[in-house]
Amino acid sequence: MSINKRFSPISLHELHKLMRSPRAFGVLTVFLCVVGGVALLMYAAAMLNETRRNASSIGQTLYFIISGMQLILVCFVAPALTATAISSERERGTYDILRASLITPWQIVRGKLTAPLGYTFLLILSTLPLLSLPLILGGIEIAEAVISVWVMLISGILFISIGLFVSTFCKTNLGAIILTYALVLILVIGIPIFALIASSFGAAVFTGTATLERLFTWLMMVLTSLSPISTLTITELNFYASGKLWEFSVPITGASPMTLLPPFVLLTLSYALLSLLTLGLSARRIGQPDKS
Amino acid sequence: MYAIEIRNLTKRYGRKTALDNLSLIVMPGAALGLIGPIGAGKTTLLRILATVLKPTSGDLFIDGLTISQHPQQIRQIVGYMPSTLGGGADMTAQEYLTFYAACYAVPENDRANLSADLLQLVDLYHRRNDPVDKLSPGMKKRLELARTLVHDPAIMLLDEPFTGLDPRARVETNALINELRSLGKTIVVTSASLTEIEPICSHIAFLNEGKLSFSGELDEVRAHFADHQHPQRVISIRFLGDPDRALTIVKESPDVSAAQPVQPYAAALAASTLPAHTTLNLLKEMHIAFNGDYAAASQLLRSLMHSGTQVVSFTELNNTPNIQHTPQKVMV
């Protein structure tokens, strides 16, 4: 089967457009330079302060730095790839031409997703060699690195889907970009802050009533798992406390600990659901004739 | 079967009514020109016919198919060219056509030949490897026309195809659309100017504030405008000299239906106690209702001057044709 039959014309066109532009290689280069540069700087700084016996500590520090940098860059790059996908067609006046053609709304959605997804995966995968450094130095398990990359891939998919969804109803590129970043920031930073504040109040209110405390703890875990930052943080804290990645339990006052799904599993499920929802809504929005 | 049938179509944007209970029928092979000022509802109508805009109410049929129920089948038989020049987002002219051929499910093996044929049709084959964004507005319009043809539609909706074109590009685009007409395609083309699209249309419809004000075959439209070619104008004449003589000259003209001295000059004249020969140098003004053409107006001016009246100004006050149209259901 030829590539033209496997991909919709929009997928191929968007791939051409993205990969032909010097910007794609520029962003990739900057991405690698920033992550690699910061990792090397941190490594050099750690080597100056630590003795060789603490190599695992250096490895852990490097892992946190590299993962954190990757996550921040994914949060910035991925939404930008689709935030103007439809609004720019609208601004250029080509949106009506596309919708008046035989291309289906799902083909448009798939077409607009293919290139950004591929590019985001490329960005993440290209930084994988940097993770070999903390792995060699020790202090982290391969499973930790795999979970970290997995969370980033899943986050990339959702951010791209959110960008596409926003661009289907925003009239201008600027509006679409602002709204997309606002939503991503709420998800990545706003929700953990809210969960932290709510936990402080909840601990005072619900402690002592086992059922309410369990319900509240479950709700907070779901909320916290909506952010890749808090998900990875809690996963690491749990791993260092219990030595387990796939089991997660929370102590309940005066009762047996509450066992929950690991945060990265919750994130995977919630992000998969949100991605499907936003993509479905995008296709629906594209498929409907305009009202104005 | 009609190519396009519109029954009681209404489109509202909030409180604004863009199309108001519009009914229209277009026969296969007709080339309908939709004329109207900006905001008349032309683009709205074309976007609805192209299935990208939802009407508020009314029934639309294209080739007997309901737009709301069969949008995909309708997209197969309709080619839509919006008024904006979208650009090809880094594509070359050939890639642009190949891309849209793929969007219209043209078999992969046929796309290259089809693109080349269409580029030759619009005389852009020599620019096939140029980026679309580097083409001139006229070339882009021609490329857009070619793009509209990739799936060989029976009906073409062309929104303002002449906007932004220089005279030469207009002539070329005219020739191209006429060639499409000769292929038997039904064409709906919009413009703000009748003279712009007259050479390519078999029928004309006038849209104003969302209503169809007049429509018919091109000859009917020409006859209609010939009837209204010399609508009544009000001409102001300011002059020095004998007002009675000037009034007599004016009234002798068969094209003048009424003539009246204008205040305050008439009042000043009546109130004047000066001898008659001194009032001759007072400025006077009269308004005349004039039905003739510009040649007749010129003749009247000459007669006044020959009579010794010193004409200071001869100005048309109202030059807007006052054509009364009745909304109607029309077949074109």
Coordinates of C-alpha atoms in Angstrom, one line a residue:
Chain A
M1 CA 0.0 0.0 0.0
S2 CA 1.4 3.4 -1.0
I3 CA 1.9 6.2 1.5
N4 CA -0.7 8.2 -0.3
K5 CA -3.3 5.6 0.4
R6 CA -2.3 5.0 4.0
F7 CA -2.5 8.7 4.9
S8 CA -5.1 11.3 4.2
P9 CA -4.0 14.1 1.8
I10 CA -4.2 16.5 4.8
S11 CA -1.8 14.3 6.8
L12 CA 0.7 14.2 4.0
H13 CA 0.4 17.9 3.3
E14 CA 0.8 18.8 7.0
L15 CA 3.8 16.5 7.2
H16 CA 5.4 18.1 4.2
K17 CA 4.6 21.6 5.5
L18 CA 6.1 20.9 8.9
M19 CA 9.1 19.0 7.9
R20 CA 10.0 21.2 5.0
S21 CA 10.1 24.3 7.2
P22 CA 13.4 25.2 8.8
R23 CA 11.5 26.0 11.9
A24 CA 11.0 22.2 12.6
F25 CA 14.7 21.6 12.7
G26 CA 15.3 24.9 14.5
V27 CA 12.9 23.9 17.3
L28 CA 14.4 20.4 17.5
T29 CA 17.9 21.8 17.7
V30 CA 17.0 24.4 20.4
F31 CA 15.0 21.7 22.3
L32 CA 18.0 19.4 22.4
C33 CA 20.5 22.2 23.1
V34 CA 18.4 23.4 26.1
V35 CA 17.7 20.0 27.6
G36 CA 21.2 18.8 26.9
G37 CA 22.9 22.0 27.9
V38 CA 21.0 22.3 31.2
A39 CA 21.7 18.6 31.9
L40 CA 25.4 19.0 31.2
L41 CA 25.6 22.1 33.4
M42 CA 23.8 20.3 36.2
Y43 CA 26.1 17.4 35.8
A44 CA 29.2 19.6 36.0
A45 CA 27.8 21.4 39.0
A46 CA 27.0 18.2 40.8
M47 CA 30.4 16.7 40.0
L48 CA 32.0 19.7 41.6
N49 CA 29.9 19.4 44.8
E50 CA 29.5 15.6 45.2
T51 CA 32.0 12.9 45.7
R52 CA 32.2 9.9 43.3
R53 CA 30.5 7.8 46.0
N54 CA 27.3 9.8 45.4
A55 CA 27.1 9.0 41.7
S56 CA 23.5 7.7 42.2
S57 CA 22.5 11.0 43.8
I58 CA 23.9 12.8 40.7
G59 CA 22.0 10.4 38.5
Q60 CA 18.8 11.2 40.3
T61 CA 19.3 14.9 40.1
L62 CA 20.1 14.7 36.4
Y63 CA 17.0 12.5 35.8
F64 CA 14.7 15.1 37.5
I65 CA 16.3 17.9 35.6
I66 CA 16.1 16.2 32.2
S67 CA 12.5 15.0 32.8
G68 CA 11.4 18.4 34.1
M69 CA 12.9 20.1 31.1
Q70 CA 11.4 17.7 28.7
L71 CA 8.0 18.1 30.3
I72 CA 8.2 21.9 30.2
L73 CA 9.2 21.9 26.6
V74 CA 6.5 19.5 25.6
C75 CA 4.0 21.7 27.4
F76 CA 5.2 24.7 25.3
V77 CA 5.8 23.0 21.9
A78 CA 2.9 20.5 21.6
P79 CA 0.0 22.9 22.0
A80 CA 1.6 25.4 19.6
L81 CA 1.6 22.7 16.8
T82 CA -2.2 22.5 16.6
A83 CA -3.5 25.7 18.3
T84 CA -3.7 27.4 14.9
A85 CA -4.4 24.3 12.8
I86 CA -8.0 25.2 11.9
S87 CA -8.0 28.9 12.8
S88 CA -5.1 29.6 10.3
E89 CA -7.1 27.8 7.6
R90 CA -10.0 30.1 8.5
E91 CA -7.8 33.2 8.5
R92 CA -6.3 32.2 5.1
G93 CA -9.7 31.5 3.7
T94 CA -9.0 27.9 2.9
Y95 CA -11.3 26.4 5.6
D96 CA -14.4 26.7 3.5
I97 CA -12.6 25.1 0.5
L98 CA -11.6 22.1 2.7
R99 CA -15.0 21.7 4.1
A100 CA -16.7 22.0 0.8
S101 CA -14.5 19.1 -0.5
L102 CA -15.1 15.4 0.0
I103 CA -12.7 15.2 3.0
T104 CA -14.6 14.1 6.0
P105 CA -14.3 15.9 9.4
W106 CA -12.5 12.9 10.9
Q107 CA -10.0 12.9 8.0
I108 CA -9.4 16.6 8.7
V109 CA -8.9 15.9 12.4
R110 CA -6.6 12.9 11.7
G111 CA -4.8 14.9 9.1
K112 CA -4.2 17.8 11.5
L113 CA -3.0 15.4 14.2
T114 CA -0.5 13.3 12.3
A115 CA 2.3 15.8 11.8
P116 CA 2.1 17.4 15.3
L117 CA 2.0 13.9 17.0
G118 CA 4.9 12.7 14.9
Y119 CA 6.9 15.8 15.6
T120 CA 6.2 15.7 19.4
F121 CA 7.2 12.1 19.5
L122 CA 10.4 13.0 17.6
L123 CA 11.1 15.7 20.2
I124 CA 10.7 13.3 23.1
L125 CA 12.5 10.4 21.6
S126 CA 15.4 12.6 20.5
T127 CA 16.1 13.4 24.1
L128 CA 16.1 9.8 25.2
P129 CA 19.9 9.4 24.8
L130 CA 20.2 12.1 27.5
L131 CA 18.4 9.8 29.9
S132 CA 21.1 7.2 29.5
L133 CA 23.4 9.4 31.6
P134 CA 21.3 9.1 34.9
L135 CA 20.8 5.4 34.0
I136 CA 24.5 4.8 33.8
L137 CA 25.2 6.9 37.0
G138 CA 22.5 4.9 38.8
G139 CA 19.9 6.1 41.2
I140 CA 17.0 5.5 38.9
E141 CA 15.3 2.4 37.5
I142 CA 14.6 1.9 33.8
A143 CA 10.9 1.7 34.7
E144 CA 11.0 5.2 36.1
A145 CA 12.4 6.5 32.9
V146 CA 9.9 4.6 30.8
I147 CA 7.0 6.0 33.0
S148 CA 8.4 9.5 32.6
V149 CA 8.6 9.2 28.8
W150 CA 5.1 7.6 28.7
V151 CA 3.6 10.4 30.7
M152 CA 5.2 12.9 28.3
L153 CA 3.9 11.1 25.2
I154 CA 0.3 10.9 26.7
S155 CA 0.5 14.6 27.8
G156 CA 1.7 15.5 24.3
I157 CA -1.3 13.8 22.7
L158 CA -3.7 15.6 25.0
F159 CA -2.1 19.0 24.5
I160 CA -2.2 18.6 20.8
S161 CA -5.9 17.5 21.0
I162 CA -6.7 20.5 23.1
G163 CA -5.0 22.8 20.6
L164 CA -6.9 21.4 17.7
F165 CA -10.2 21.6 19.6
V166 CA -9.6 25.2 20.5
S167 CA -8.7 26.1 17.0
T168 CA -12.0 24.8 15.7
F169 CA -14.0 27.5 17.3
C170 CA -11.5 30.4 17.6
K171 CA -11.7 32.9 14.8
T172 CA -8.2 34.1 15.1
N173 CA -4.8 32.5 15.6
L174 CA -3.9 34.7 18.5
G175 CA -7.1 33.9 20.3
A176 CA -6.6 30.2 19.7
I177 CA -3.0 30.3 21.0
I178 CA -3.9 32.2 24.1
L179 CA -6.8 30.0 25.0
T180 CA -4.9 26.8 24.3
Y181 CA -2.0 27.8 26.5
A182 CA -4.4 29.0 29.2
L183 CA -6.1 25.5 29.3
V184 CA -2.7 23.7 29.3
L185 CA -1.5 25.9 32.1
I186 CA -4.6 25.2 34.1
L187 CA -4.2 21.5 33.6
V188 CA -0.4 21.4 34.3
I189 CA -0.1 23.9 37.1
G190 CA -3.5 25.2 38.1
I191 CA -5.0 21.8 39.1
P192 CA -2.0 20.7 41.3
I193 CA -2.1 24.1 43.1
F194 CA -5.8 23.7 43.5
A195 CA -5.4 20.1 44.7
L196 CA -2.7 21.2 47.2
I197 CA -4.9 23.9 48.7
A198 CA -8.0 21.7 48.7
S199 CA -6.0 18.9 50.4
S200 CA -5.0 21.3 53.2
F201 CA -8.6 22.2 53.9
G202 CA -9.8 18.6 53.3
A203 CA -7.4 17.2 55.8
A204 CA -8.8 19.4 58.5
V205 CA -12.4 18.7 57.6
F206 CA -12.5 15.0 56.6
T207 CA -9.9 13.5 58.9
G208 CA -11.5 11.1 61.3
T209 CA -14.4 10.0 59.1
A210 CA -13.0 7.1 57.2
T211 CA -15.6 7.0 54.4
L212 CA -15.4 10.7 53.7
E213 CA -11.6 10.7 54.0
R214 CA -11.4 7.9 51.5
L215 CA -13.8 9.7 49.1
F216 CA -11.8 12.9 49.5
T217 CA -8.5 11.2 49.0
W218 CA -9.7 9.4 45.9
L219 CA -11.0 12.7 44.5
M220 CA -7.7 14.5 45.3
M221 CA -5.7 11.7 43.6
V222 CA -7.8 11.9 40.4
L223 CA -7.4 15.7 40.4
T224 CA -3.6 15.5 41.0
S225 CA -3.3 12.9 38.3
L226 CA -4.7 15.4 35.8
S227 CA -1.3 17.1 35.8
P228 CA 1.8 15.4 34.4
I229 CA 4.0 17.4 36.9
S230 CA 2.1 16.2 40.0
T231 CA 1.7 12.7 38.5
L232 CA 5.5 12.3 38.0
T233 CA 6.3 13.9 41.4
I234 CA 3.9 11.6 43.3
T235 CA 5.1 8.6 41.4
E236 CA 8.7 9.4 42.4
L237 CA 7.8 10.1 46.0
N238 CA 5.8 6.9 46.2
F239 CA 8.7 5.0 44.7
Y240 CA 11.3 6.4 47.1
A241 CA 8.9 5.8 50.1
S242 CA 7.7 2.3 49.2
G243 CA 10.0 1.1 46.4
K244 CA 7.0 0.3 44.3
L245 CA 5.9 1.8 41.0
W246 CA 2.8 -0.2 40.3
E247 CA 1.3 -0.1 43.7
F248 CA 0.0 3.0 45.4
S249 CA -1.6 3.3 48.8
V250 CA -2.6 6.2 51.0
P251 CA -2.9 5.9 54.8
I252 CA -6.3 6.6 56.2
T253 CA -6.7 7.8 59.8
G254 CA -7.9 4.9 62.0
A255 CA -8.4 2.5 59.1
S256 CA -6.5 0.3 56.7
P257 CA -4.5 2.1 54.0
M258 CA -6.4 2.9 50.8
T259 CA -5.0 1.2 47.7
L260 CA -5.4 3.2 44.5
L261 CA -4.3 3.0 40.9
P262 CA -0.9 4.5 40.4
P263 CA -1.1 8.2 39.3
F264 CA 0.4 7.6 35.9
V265 CA -2.3 5.0 35.2
L266 CA -4.9 7.4 36.3
L267 CA -3.3 10.1 34.1
T268 CA -3.2 7.7 31.1
L269 CA -6.9 6.9 31.5
S270 CA -8.1 10.5 32.1
Y271 CA -5.9 11.9 29.3
A272 CA -7.0 9.2 26.9
L273 CA -10.6 10.0 27.7
L274 CA -10.0 13.8 27.4
S275 CA -8.2 13.3 24.1
L276 CA -11.0 11.3 22.6
L277 CA -13.5 13.8 23.9
T278 CA -11.7 16.8 22.5
L279 CA -11.0 15.1 19.2
G280 CA -14.6 14.0 18.9
L281 CA -15.8 17.5 19.6
S282 CA -13.3 18.9 17.1
A283 CA -14.7 16.5 14.4
R284 CA -18.2 17.4 15.3
R285 CA -17.4 21.1 15.1
I286 CA -15.7 20.8 11.7
G287 CA -18.5 18.7 10.4
Q288 CA -21.3 21.1 11.2
P289 CA -22.0 23.9 8.8
D290 CA -21.2 27.3 10.3
K291 CA -24.0 29.2 11.9
S292 CA -22.3 32.5 11.3
Chain B
M1 CA -34.7 18.8 -12.9
Y2 CA -33.4 22.2 -11.8
A3 CA -29.7 22.6 -11.2
I4 CA -30.4 24.8 -8.1
E5 CA -33.7 25.3 -6.4
I6 CA -34.1 27.6 -3.5
R7 CA -37.3 27.9 -1.6
N8 CA -38.0 30.6 1.0
L9 CA -34.4 30.7 2.1
T10 CA -33.7 32.8 5.2
K11 CA -30.4 33.3 7.0
R12 CA -30.0 35.4 10.1
Y13 CA -26.9 36.3 11.9
G14 CA -28.3 37.3 15.3
R15 CA -30.6 40.1 14.6
K16 CA -29.3 40.8 11.2
T17 CA -31.1 39.2 8.3
A18 CA -28.6 38.3 5.6
L19 CA -31.1 36.5 3.3
D20 CA -34.8 37.2 3.6
N21 CA -37.2 34.6 2.2
L22 CA -35.3 34.1 -1.0
S23 CA -36.6 31.9 -3.8
L24 CA -34.7 31.2 -6.9
I25 CA -34.4 28.5 -9.6
V26 CA -31.4 28.0 -11.8
M27 CA -31.7 25.8 -14.9
P28 CA -28.9 23.4 -15.9
G29 CA -26.3 25.2 -18.1
A30 CA -27.3 28.7 -17.0
A31 CA -24.7 31.2 -16.0
L32 CA -26.3 33.3 -13.3
G33 CA -24.8 36.5 -12.1
L34 CA -25.7 37.6 -8.6
I35 CA -25.3 41.3 -8.3
G36 CA -25.5 43.3 -5.2
P37 CA -23.6 45.7 -2.9
I38 CA -21.4 44.5 -0.1
G39 CA -23.6 43.0 2.6
A40 CA -26.3 42.1 0.1
G41 CA -26.1 38.4 1.0
K42 CA -24.2 37.1 -2.1
T43 CA -21.4 35.3 -0.2
T44 CA -23.9 34.0 2.4
L45 CA -26.0 32.4 -0.4
L46 CA -23.0 30.8 -2.1
R47 CA -21.6 29.5 1.2
I48 CA -25.0 27.9 2.0
L49 CA -25.0 26.4 -1.5
A50 CA -21.5 25.1 -0.9
T51 CA -22.8 23.3 2.3
V52 CA -20.5 25.2 4.6
L53 CA -23.1 27.5 6.1
K54 CA -26.3 26.5 7.7
P55 CA -29.4 28.4 6.7
T56 CA -31.9 29.5 9.3
S57 CA -34.9 28.3 7.4
G58 CA -35.9 27.3 3.9
D59 CA -35.4 24.5 1.4
L60 CA -32.4 24.1 -0.9
F61 CA -32.0 21.5 -3.6
I62 CA -29.1 21.0 -5.9
D63 CA -29.6 18.6 -8.7
G64 CA -32.7 17.4 -6.8
L65 CA -30.8 16.6 -3.6
T66 CA -31.6 18.3 -0.4
I67 CA -28.5 20.2 1.0
S68 CA -29.2 19.4 4.6
Q69 CA -29.5 15.6 3.9
H70 CA -27.0 15.0 1.2
P71 CA -24.1 17.3 1.7
Q72 CA -21.4 14.8 0.6
Q73 CA -23.2 14.0 -2.7
I74 CA -23.7 17.8 -3.3
R75 CA -20.0 18.4 -2.7
Q76 CA -19.3 16.0 -5.5
I77 CA -21.3 18.0 -8.0
V78 CA -20.5 21.5 -6.8
G79 CA -17.2 23.4 -7.2
Y80 CA -16.9 26.3 -4.8
M81 CA -14.5 29.2 -5.2
P82 CA -14.5 31.7 -2.3
S83 CA -13.7 35.3 -2.8
T84 CA -10.5 35.2 -0.7
L85 CA -7.2 34.2 -2.2
G86 CA -6.2 31.6 0.3
G87 CA -2.8 30.8 -0.8
G88 CA -1.2 27.4 -0.9
A89 CA 0.8 27.3 2.4
D90 CA 4.1 26.6 0.8
M91 CA 2.7 24.4 -2.0
T92 CA 3.6 24.8 -5.7
A93 CA 0.8 25.3 -8.1
Q94 CA 1.0 21.6 -9.2
E95 CA 1.1 20.4 -5.6
Y96 CA -1.9 22.6 -4.8
L97 CA -4.0 21.0 -7.5
T98 CA -2.8 17.5 -6.7
F99 CA -3.6 18.1 -3.0
Y100 CA -7.2 19.1 -3.8
A101 CA -7.6 16.3 -6.3
A102 CA -6.8 14.0 -3.4
C103 CA -9.3 15.8 -1.3
Y104 CA -11.9 15.1 -3.9
A105 CA -10.9 11.4 -4.1
V106 CA -9.5 11.6 -7.6
P107 CA -7.6 8.3 -8.2
E108 CA -4.0 8.7 -7.3
N109 CA -2.7 7.7 -10.7
D110 CA -4.8 10.4 -12.4
R111 CA -3.9 13.3 -10.2
A112 CA -0.6 14.3 -11.9
N113 CA -2.1 14.3 -15.4
L114 CA -5.3 16.1 -14.1
S115 CA -3.2 18.8 -12.5
A116 CA -1.1 19.3 -15.6
D117 CA -4.3 19.5 -17.8
L118 CA -5.9 22.0 -15.5
L119 CA -2.8 24.1 -15.3
Q120 CA -2.7 24.2 -19.1
L121 CA -6.4 25.1 -19.2
V122 CA -5.8 28.2 -17.0
D123 CA -2.5 28.9 -18.8
L124 CA -0.3 28.4 -15.7
Y125 CA 1.5 25.2 -16.8
H126 CA 4.7 27.2 -17.2
R127 CA 4.4 28.3 -13.5
R128 CA 3.6 24.8 -12.2
N129 CA 6.7 24.6 -10.0
D130 CA 6.3 28.1 -8.5
P131 CA 5.0 28.4 -4.9
V132 CA 1.3 29.5 -4.9
D133 CA 2.1 32.4 -2.6
K134 CA 4.5 33.8 -5.2
L135 CA 1.8 34.0 -8.0
S136 CA 0.1 37.3 -8.9
P137 CA -3.5 37.8 -7.8
G138 CA -4.7 37.2 -11.3
M139 CA -2.8 33.9 -11.5
K140 CA -4.1 32.9 -8.1
K141 CA -7.6 33.4 -9.2
R142 CA -7.0 31.3 -12.3
L143 CA -5.4 28.6 -10.1
E144 CA -8.4 28.8 -7.9
L145 CA -10.7 28.3 -10.9
A146 CA -8.6 25.3 -11.8
R147 CA -8.9 24.0 -8.3
T148 CA -12.6 24.3 -8.5
L149 CA -12.5 22.0 -11.5
V150 CA -10.5 19.1 -10.0
H151 CA -13.6 16.9 -9.6
D152 CA -15.2 18.1 -12.8
P153 CA -18.3 19.6 -11.0
A154 CA -21.5 20.2 -12.9
I155 CA -22.2 23.4 -10.9
M156 CA -19.7 26.1 -10.1
L157 CA -20.1 28.7 -7.4
L158 CA -17.7 31.6 -8.0
D159 CA -17.6 34.3 -5.4
E160 CA -16.3 37.6 -6.7
P161 CA -13.9 36.1 -9.2
F162 CA -12.8 39.5 -10.5
T163 CA -12.1 41.2 -7.3
G164 CA -8.5 42.5 -7.1
L165 CA -7.8 41.7 -10.8
D166 CA -6.2 44.1 -13.2
P167 CA -8.0 44.6 -16.6
R168 CA -6.0 42.0 -18.4
A169 CA -6.5 39.4 -15.8
R170 CA -10.2 40.2 -15.9
V171 CA -10.3 39.6 -19.6
E172 CA -8.5 36.3 -19.2
T173 CA -10.7 35.1 -16.4
N174 CA -13.8 36.1 -18.4
A175 CA -12.5 34.0 -21.3
L176 CA -11.9 31.1 -19.0
I177 CA -15.4 31.2 -17.5
N178 CA -16.9 31.5 -20.9
E179 CA -15.0 28.4 -21.9
L180 CA -16.5 26.6 -18.9
R181 CA -19.9 27.7 -19.9
S182 CA -19.4 26.2 -23.3
L183 CA -18.7 22.9 -21.6
G184 CA -22.2 23.0 -20.3
K185 CA -21.5 23.8 -16.6
T186 CA -24.0 25.7 -14.5
I187 CA -22.3 28.7 -13.1
V188 CA -23.3 31.1 -10.3
V189 CA -21.0 34.1 -10.1
T190 CA -21.2 37.0 -7.7
S191 CA -20.1 40.6 -8.2
A192 CA -20.9 44.1 -7.1
S193 CA -20.9 45.3 -10.7
L194 CA -23.1 44.3 -13.5
T195 CA -20.7 45.4 -16.2
E196 CA -18.0 43.1 -14.7
I197 CA -19.9 39.9 -15.1
E198 CA -22.3 40.8 -17.9
P199 CA -20.1 39.2 -20.6
I200 CA -20.2 35.8 -18.9
C201 CA -23.8 35.5 -17.7
S202 CA -26.9 34.3 -19.4
H203 CA -29.0 35.5 -16.4
I204 CA -28.8 38.1 -13.8
A205 CA -30.3 38.4 -10.3
F206 CA -30.0 41.5 -8.1
L207 CA -29.7 41.0 -4.4
N208 CA -30.3 43.8 -2.0
E209 CA -30.3 43.5 1.8
G210 CA -31.0 39.8 1.4
K211 CA -33.9 40.1 -1.0
L212 CA -34.1 39.4 -4.6
S213 CA -35.0 42.7 -6.2
F214 CA -35.0 41.8 -9.9
S215 CA -33.9 38.9 -12.0
G216 CA -34.2 37.5 -15.5
E217 CA -32.4 36.7 -18.7
L218 CA -29.6 39.1 -19.6
D219 CA -31.7 40.7 -22.4
E220 CA -34.6 41.3 -20.0
V221 CA -32.2 43.0 -17.6
R222 CA -30.8 45.1 -20.4
A223 CA -34.4 46.1 -21.4
H224 CA -35.3 46.8 -17.8
F225 CA -32.3 49.1 -17.4
A226 CA -33.0 50.7 -20.8
D227 CA -36.4 51.7 -19.5
H228 CA -34.8 53.2 -16.5
Q229 CA -31.8 54.6 -18.2
H230 CA -33.0 58.1 -18.1
P231 CA -34.8 58.3 -14.8
Q232 CA -36.1 61.6 -13.6
R233 CA -33.3 63.8 -12.4
V234 CA -33.6 67.1 -10.6
I235 CA -31.3 69.7 -12.1
S236 CA -30.5 73.0 -10.4
I237 CA -29.9 75.9 -12.8
R238 CA -28.4 79.1 -11.3
F239 CA -28.3 82.0 -13.7
L240 CA -28.3 85.8 -14.3
G241 CA -30.7 87.4 -16.7
D242 CA -34.5 87.4 -17.4
P243 CA -36.1 84.6 -15.4
D244 CA -39.3 84.5 -17.5
R245 CA -37.3 84.0 -20.6
A246 CA -35.2 81.2 -19.0
L247 CA -38.4 79.6 -17.7
T248 CA -39.9 79.6 -21.2
I249 CA -36.8 78.1 -22.8
V250 CA -36.7 75.4 -20.1
K251 CA -40.4 74.5 -20.5
E252 CA -40.0 74.2 -24.2
S253 CA -37.8 71.2 -23.7
P254 CA -39.8 68.0 -24.1
D255 CA -37.6 66.3 -21.4
V256 CA -38.6 68.8 -18.7
S257 CA -41.7 67.8 -16.8
A258 CA -41.6 70.6 -14.3
A259 CA -39.8 73.8 -13.5
Q260 CA -39.9 75.9 -10.5
P261 CA -38.0 79.0 -9.2
V262 CA -36.2 78.4 -5.9
Q263 CA -36.5 80.4 -2.7
P264 CA -34.9 82.7 -1.6
Y265 CA -34.1 83.9 -5.0
A266 CA -37.7 84.0 -6.2
A267 CA -38.8 85.7 -3.0
A268 CA -36.0 88.2 -3.3
L269 CA -37.0 88.9 -6.9
A270 CA -40.7 89.4 -6.0
A271 CA -39.9 91.6 -3.1
S272 CA -37.5 93.7 -5.1
T273 CA -38.5 97.3 -5.8
L274 CA -35.6 97.8 -8.2
P275 CA -36.3 98.5 -11.8
A276 CA -36.6 95.4 -14.0
H277 CA -33.3 96.0 -15.8
T278 CA -31.4 96.0 -12.5
T279 CA -32.9 92.7 -11.3
L280 CA -31.4 91.0 -14.3
N281 CA -28.1 91.0 -12.5
L282 CA -29.5 89.2 -9.4
L283 CA -28.6 85.6 -9.1
K284 CA -31.6 83.3 -9.6
E285 CA -32.1 79.6 -9.3
M286 CA -34.6 77.2 -10.7
H287 CA -35.1 73.5 -10.2
I288 CA -36.3 71.4 -13.1
A289 CA -37.5 67.8 -13.3
F290 CA -35.6 66.4 -16.2
N291 CA -36.2 63.0 -17.9
G292 CA -33.7 63.1 -20.8
D293 CA -30.3 61.7 -21.2
Y294 CA -27.0 63.7 -20.8
A295 CA -27.1 64.7 -24.5
A296 CA -30.5 66.3 -24.0
A297 CA -29.3 68.0 -20.8
S298 CA -26.4 69.5 -22.8
Q299 CA -28.8 70.6 -25.5
L300 CA -31.0 72.4 -22.9
L301 CA -27.9 74.2 -21.5
R302 CA -27.0 75.3 -25.0
S303 CA -30.5 76.7 -25.6
L304 CA -30.4 78.6 -22.4
M305 CA -27.1 80.2 -23.3
H306 CA -28.3 81.0 -26.8
S307 CA -31.3 82.8 -25.4
G308 CA -28.9 85.2 -23.5
T309 CA -29.4 83.6 -20.1
Q310 CA -26.0 83.7 -18.3
V311 CA -25.8 80.3 -16.8
V312 CA -23.7 80.3 -13.6
S313 CA -24.2 76.6 -12.8
F314 CA -26.1 73.6 -14.2
T315 CA -26.0 70.8 -11.6
E316 CA -27.7 67.5 -11.2
L317 CA -29.1 67.2 -7.7
N318 CA -30.4 63.7 -7.8
N319 CA -28.7 61.2 -10.0
T320 CA -29.7 58.0 -8.3
P321 CA -31.9 55.7 -10.5
N322 CA -35.1 55.2 -8.6
I323 CA -36.0 51.7 -9.7
Q324 CA -38.8 50.0 -7.9
H325 CA -38.3 46.3 -7.6
T326 CA -40.8 43.7 -6.4
P327 CA -39.5 40.6 -4.7
Q328 CA -40.5 37.7 -6.7
K329 CA -39.8 34.1 -7.3
V330 CA -38.0 33.8 -10.6
M331 CA -36.8 31.2 -12.9
V332 CA -33.5 31.8 -14.6

